[in-house]
Amino acid sequence: MEEPSQLKRALIDATAGAVSGAISRTVTSPLDVIKIRFQVQLEPTTSWALLHKNLYGPSKYTGMLQATKDIFREEGLQGFWRGNVPALLMTMPYTAIQFTVLHKIKTYMAGSSKREDHIHLSPYLSYISGAVAGCAATIGSYPFDLVKTILASQGEPKVYPDMRSVFFGIFRTRGLRGLYAGLSPTLVGIVPNAGLQFGTNDTFKRWTMDWNRWKSSNGSTSADERLSSIQLILCGLAAGACAKAICHPLDVVKKRFQIEGLERHSRYGARVERHAYRNMFDALHRILMTEGWVGLYKGIVPSIVKAAPASAIIFVAQEFTSEWLQFVLT
């Protein structure tokens, strides 16, 4: 197949990234809502923690199943897609920028624009490519991430009825910097997160291709290293789970900064007061001191349950969309 021009290549990468991000985000939105509710809850989120330490009072959410039932009973099915529109407005440009920048960097490092050459980059270069692409995408789409977090975490009754009210409310009370609250821990977290996600995905794909070659060479079929859809999904699942498990504490810190000062009904527990944390390190220290190690891993179960399929969907959808667009445009 003829290689597309640089402009067409950028269009293919951006479109495929946006489409894959939109699909992944919409499918996994319920898990993201549950994860955010856990992360912004100051009270313990597990039964063990409730017995061990309870500095704030009774907990609203204490488990995934209980949280699912409560959200459905109080907010209906639409509660699980709360904040999904700003999330899509964040995710689509994020993944569009991410995959476009990623392809550019990998093309430069590999000296070739062919995807099969990109897979064979060293793990170190794959990690660097993913980290840089993740930082560029984060800066370009961050205000929508903040709006999504606020809409998903506020519960009922709503403080902000829609996206517009969030933007103006944040700008009025916290200024332009308020729209980038939590950016520092996000960037610190995105370097290992995006790096691990793309680096481990490439590594798992290389291992799987080697396995396919070995299996074919020992059988009656001709050697074929191409990855099946199932193999692509499994590589994406593993990459997403690894990245999220390692970087989760920084995501908790980011969410706390994003909802500082947000008025919520008392049934959702204590709120995060404005200027509760001086900086990222202060937030990590305070959460550790008041909530223990479990505080830094609040929402880890729905986070990994969400991150694994979300990563798989993004990688598979991006791969197929990219191949289809390349076929149509060339």
PDB file of N, CA and C in Angstrom, residues 142-143 146-151 159-160 162-181 257-263 274:
ATOM      1  N   TYR A 142      -6.574  19.907  28.829  1.00  0.00           N
ATOM      2  CA  TYR A 142      -6.773  19.810  30.273  1.00  0.00           C
ATOM      3  C   TYR A 142      -8.041  20.473  30.815  1.00  0.00           C
ATOM      4  N   PRO A 143      -8.420  21.701  30.388  1.00  0.00           N
ATOM      5  CA  PRO A 143      -9.623  22.314  30.974  1.00  0.00           C
ATOM      6  C   PRO A 143     -10.868  21.436  30.867  1.00  0.00           C
ATOM      7  N   LEU A 146     -10.871  18.878  33.669  1.00  0.00           N
ATOM      8  CA  LEU A 146     -11.300  19.468  34.929  1.00  0.00           C
ATOM      9  C   LEU A 146     -12.825  19.593  34.982  1.00  0.00           C
ATOM     10  N   VAL A 147     -13.430  20.068  33.896  1.00  0.00           N
ATOM     11  CA  VAL A 147     -14.891  20.217  33.835  1.00  0.00           C
ATOM     12  C   VAL A 147     -15.565  18.858  33.981  1.00  0.00           C
ATOM     13  N   LYS A 148     -15.010  17.849  33.311  1.00  0.00           N
ATOM     14  CA  LYS A 148     -15.565  16.488  33.405  1.00  0.00           C
ATOM     15  C   LYS A 148     -15.538  15.980  34.830  1.00  0.00           C
ATOM     16  N   THR A 149     -14.428  16.206  35.528  1.00  0.00           N
ATOM     17  CA  THR A 149     -14.288  15.742  36.912  1.00  0.00           C
ATOM     18  C   THR A 149     -15.315  16.404  37.825  1.00  0.00           C
ATOM     19  N   ILE A 150     -15.505  17.705  37.671  1.00  0.00           N
ATOM     20  CA  ILE A 150     -16.457  18.435  38.517  1.00  0.00           C
ATOM     21  C   ILE A 150     -17.878  17.955  38.272  1.00  0.00           C
ATOM     22  N   LEU A 151     -18.268  17.798  37.014  1.00  0.00           N
ATOM     23  CA  LEU A 151     -19.627  17.345  36.704  1.00  0.00           C
ATOM     24  C   LEU A 151     -19.866  15.916  37.181  1.00  0.00           C
ATOM     25  N   VAL A 159     -24.552  21.481  41.638  1.00  0.00           N
ATOM     26  CA  VAL A 159     -24.055  22.836  41.838  1.00  0.00           C
ATOM     27  C   VAL A 159     -23.947  23.522  40.479  1.00  0.00           C
ATOM     28  N   TYR A 160     -23.448  22.775  39.507  1.00  0.00           N
ATOM     29  CA  TYR A 160     -23.318  23.280  38.138  1.00  0.00           C
ATOM     30  C   TYR A 160     -24.194  22.428  37.213  1.00  0.00           C
ATOM     31  N   ASP A 162     -24.488  22.538  33.882  1.00  0.00           N
ATOM     32  CA  ASP A 162     -23.943  22.202  32.566  1.00  0.00           C
ATOM     33  C   ASP A 162     -22.494  22.673  32.459  1.00  0.00           C
ATOM     34  N   MET A 163     -21.879  22.393  31.298  1.00  0.00           N
ATOM     35  CA  MET A 163     -20.482  22.744  31.064  1.00  0.00           C
ATOM     36  C   MET A 163     -20.234  24.246  31.159  1.00  0.00           C
ATOM     37  N   ARG A 164     -21.124  25.017  30.555  1.00  0.00           N
ATOM     38  CA  ARG A 164     -20.939  26.464  30.514  1.00  0.00           C
ATOM     39  C   ARG A 164     -20.865  27.053  31.924  1.00  0.00           C
ATOM     40  N   SER A 165     -21.758  26.582  32.802  1.00  0.00           N
ATOM     41  CA  SER A 165     -21.772  27.106  34.169  1.00  0.00           C
ATOM     42  C   SER A 165     -20.499  26.729  34.926  1.00  0.00           C
ATOM     43  N   VAL A 166     -19.933  25.536  34.611  1.00  0.00           N
ATOM     44  CA  VAL A 166     -18.677  25.138  35.255  1.00  0.00           C
ATOM     45  C   VAL A 166     -17.542  26.060  34.822  1.00  0.00           C
ATOM     46  N   PHE A 167     -17.415  26.267  33.503  1.00  0.00           N
ATOM     47  CA  PHE A 167     -16.356  27.129  32.984  1.00  0.00           C
ATOM     48  C   PHE A 167     -16.417  28.525  33.613  1.00  0.00           C
ATOM     49  N   PHE A 168     -17.613  29.138  33.583  1.00  0.00           N
ATOM     50  CA  PHE A 168     -17.752  30.487  34.111  1.00  0.00           C
ATOM     51  C   PHE A 168     -17.603  30.521  35.627  1.00  0.00           C
ATOM     52  N   GLY A 169     -18.132  29.487  36.295  1.00  0.00           N
ATOM     53  CA  GLY A 169     -18.033  29.427  37.756  1.00  0.00           C
ATOM     54  C   GLY A 169     -16.586  29.307  38.215  1.00  0.00           C
ATOM     55  N   ILE A 170     -15.832  28.414  37.575  1.00  0.00           N
ATOM     56  CA  ILE A 170     -14.422  28.240  37.929  1.00  0.00           C
ATOM     57  C   ILE A 170     -13.632  29.510  37.621  1.00  0.00           C
ATOM     58  N   PHE A 171     -13.889  30.095  36.451  1.00  0.00           N
ATOM     59  CA  PHE A 171     -13.166  31.301  36.047  1.00  0.00           C
ATOM     60  C   PHE A 171     -13.456  32.460  37.004  1.00  0.00           C
ATOM     61  N   ARG A 172     -14.707  32.560  37.462  1.00  0.00           N
ATOM     62  CA  ARG A 172     -15.110  33.650  38.350  1.00  0.00           C
ATOM     63  C   ARG A 172     -14.505  33.488  39.747  1.00  0.00           C
ATOM     64  N   THR A 173     -14.467  32.267  40.259  1.00  0.00           N
ATOM     65  CA  THR A 173     -14.008  32.058  41.638  1.00  0.00           C
ATOM     66  C   THR A 173     -12.511  31.782  41.746  1.00  0.00           C
ATOM     67  N   ARG A 174     -11.922  31.188  40.703  1.00  0.00           N
ATOM     68  CA  ARG A 174     -10.516  30.775  40.795  1.00  0.00           C
ATOM     69  C   ARG A 174      -9.638  31.333  39.691  1.00  0.00           C
ATOM     70  N   GLY A 175     -10.244  32.071  38.758  1.00  0.00           N
ATOM     71  CA  GLY A 175      -9.463  32.682  37.691  1.00  0.00           C
ATOM     72  C   GLY A 175      -9.044  31.685  36.632  1.00  0.00           C
ATOM     73  N   LEU A 176      -8.247  32.148  35.673  1.00  0.00           N
ATOM     74  CA  LEU A 176      -7.784  31.295  34.577  1.00  0.00           C
ATOM     75  C   LEU A 176      -6.963  30.119  35.086  1.00  0.00           C
ATOM     76  N   ARG A 177      -6.188  30.357  36.144  1.00  0.00           N
ATOM     77  CA  ARG A 177      -5.381  29.264  36.715  1.00  0.00           C
ATOM     78  C   ARG A 177      -6.264  28.143  37.253  1.00  0.00           C
ATOM     79  N   GLY A 178      -7.495  28.495  37.646  1.00  0.00           N
ATOM     80  CA  GLY A 178      -8.407  27.478  38.163  1.00  0.00           C
ATOM     81  C   GLY A 178      -8.752  26.420  37.141  1.00  0.00           C
ATOM     82  N   LEU A 179      -8.741  26.788  35.850  1.00  0.00           N
ATOM     83  CA  LEU A 179      -9.041  25.827  34.790  1.00  0.00           C
ATOM     84  C   LEU A 179      -7.904  24.835  34.575  1.00  0.00           C
ATOM     85  N   TYR A 180      -6.752  25.138  35.199  1.00  0.00           N
ATOM     86  CA  TYR A 180      -5.601  24.235  35.104  1.00  0.00           C
ATOM     87  C   TYR A 180      -5.198  23.711  36.480  1.00  0.00           C
ATOM     88  N   ALA A 181      -6.145  23.746  37.429  1.00  0.00           N
ATOM     89  CA  ALA A 181      -5.871  23.221  38.766  1.00  0.00           C
ATOM     90  C   ALA A 181      -5.560  21.729  38.683  1.00  0.00           C
ATOM     91  N   PHE A 257      -7.319  18.328  43.661  1.00  0.00           N
ATOM     92  CA  PHE A 257      -7.095  19.718  43.246  1.00  0.00           C
ATOM     93  C   PHE A 257      -8.235  20.224  42.375  1.00  0.00           C
ATOM     94  N   GLN A 258      -8.743  19.353  41.519  1.00  0.00           N
ATOM     95  CA  GLN A 258      -9.777  19.771  40.569  1.00  0.00           C
ATOM     96  C   GLN A 258     -11.101  20.131  41.252  1.00  0.00           C
ATOM     97  N   ILE A 259     -11.405  19.506  42.393  1.00  0.00           N
ATOM     98  CA  ILE A 259     -12.695  19.766  43.042  1.00  0.00           C
ATOM     99  C   ILE A 259     -12.554  20.610  44.310  1.00  0.00           C
ATOM    100  N   GLU A 260     -11.411  21.249  44.503  1.00  0.00           N
ATOM    101  CA  GLU A 260     -11.236  22.130  45.662  1.00  0.00           C
ATOM    102  C   GLU A 260     -12.366  23.164  45.731  1.00  0.00           C
ATOM    103  N   GLY A 261     -13.011  23.240  46.896  1.00  0.00           N
ATOM    104  CA  GLY A 261     -14.041  24.254  47.117  1.00  0.00           C
ATOM    105  C   GLY A 261     -15.392  23.930  46.516  1.00  0.00           C
ATOM    106  N   LEU A 262     -15.542  22.787  45.861  1.00  0.00           N
ATOM    107  CA  LEU A 262     -16.823  22.426  45.253  1.00  0.00           C
ATOM    108  C   LEU A 262     -17.858  22.136  46.329  1.00  0.00           C
ATOM    109  N   GLU A 263     -18.993  22.841  46.278  1.00  0.00           N
ATOM    110  CA  GLU A 263     -20.089  22.615  47.222  1.00  0.00           C
ATOM    111  C   GLU A 263     -20.850  21.361  46.822  1.00  0.00           C
ATOM    112  N   ARG A 274     -11.166  24.940  49.714  1.00  0.00           N
ATOM    113  CA  ARG A 274     -10.254  25.688  48.854  1.00  0.00           C
ATOM    114  C   ARG A 274      -8.901  25.860  49.544  1.00  0.00           C
TER     115      ARG A 274
END
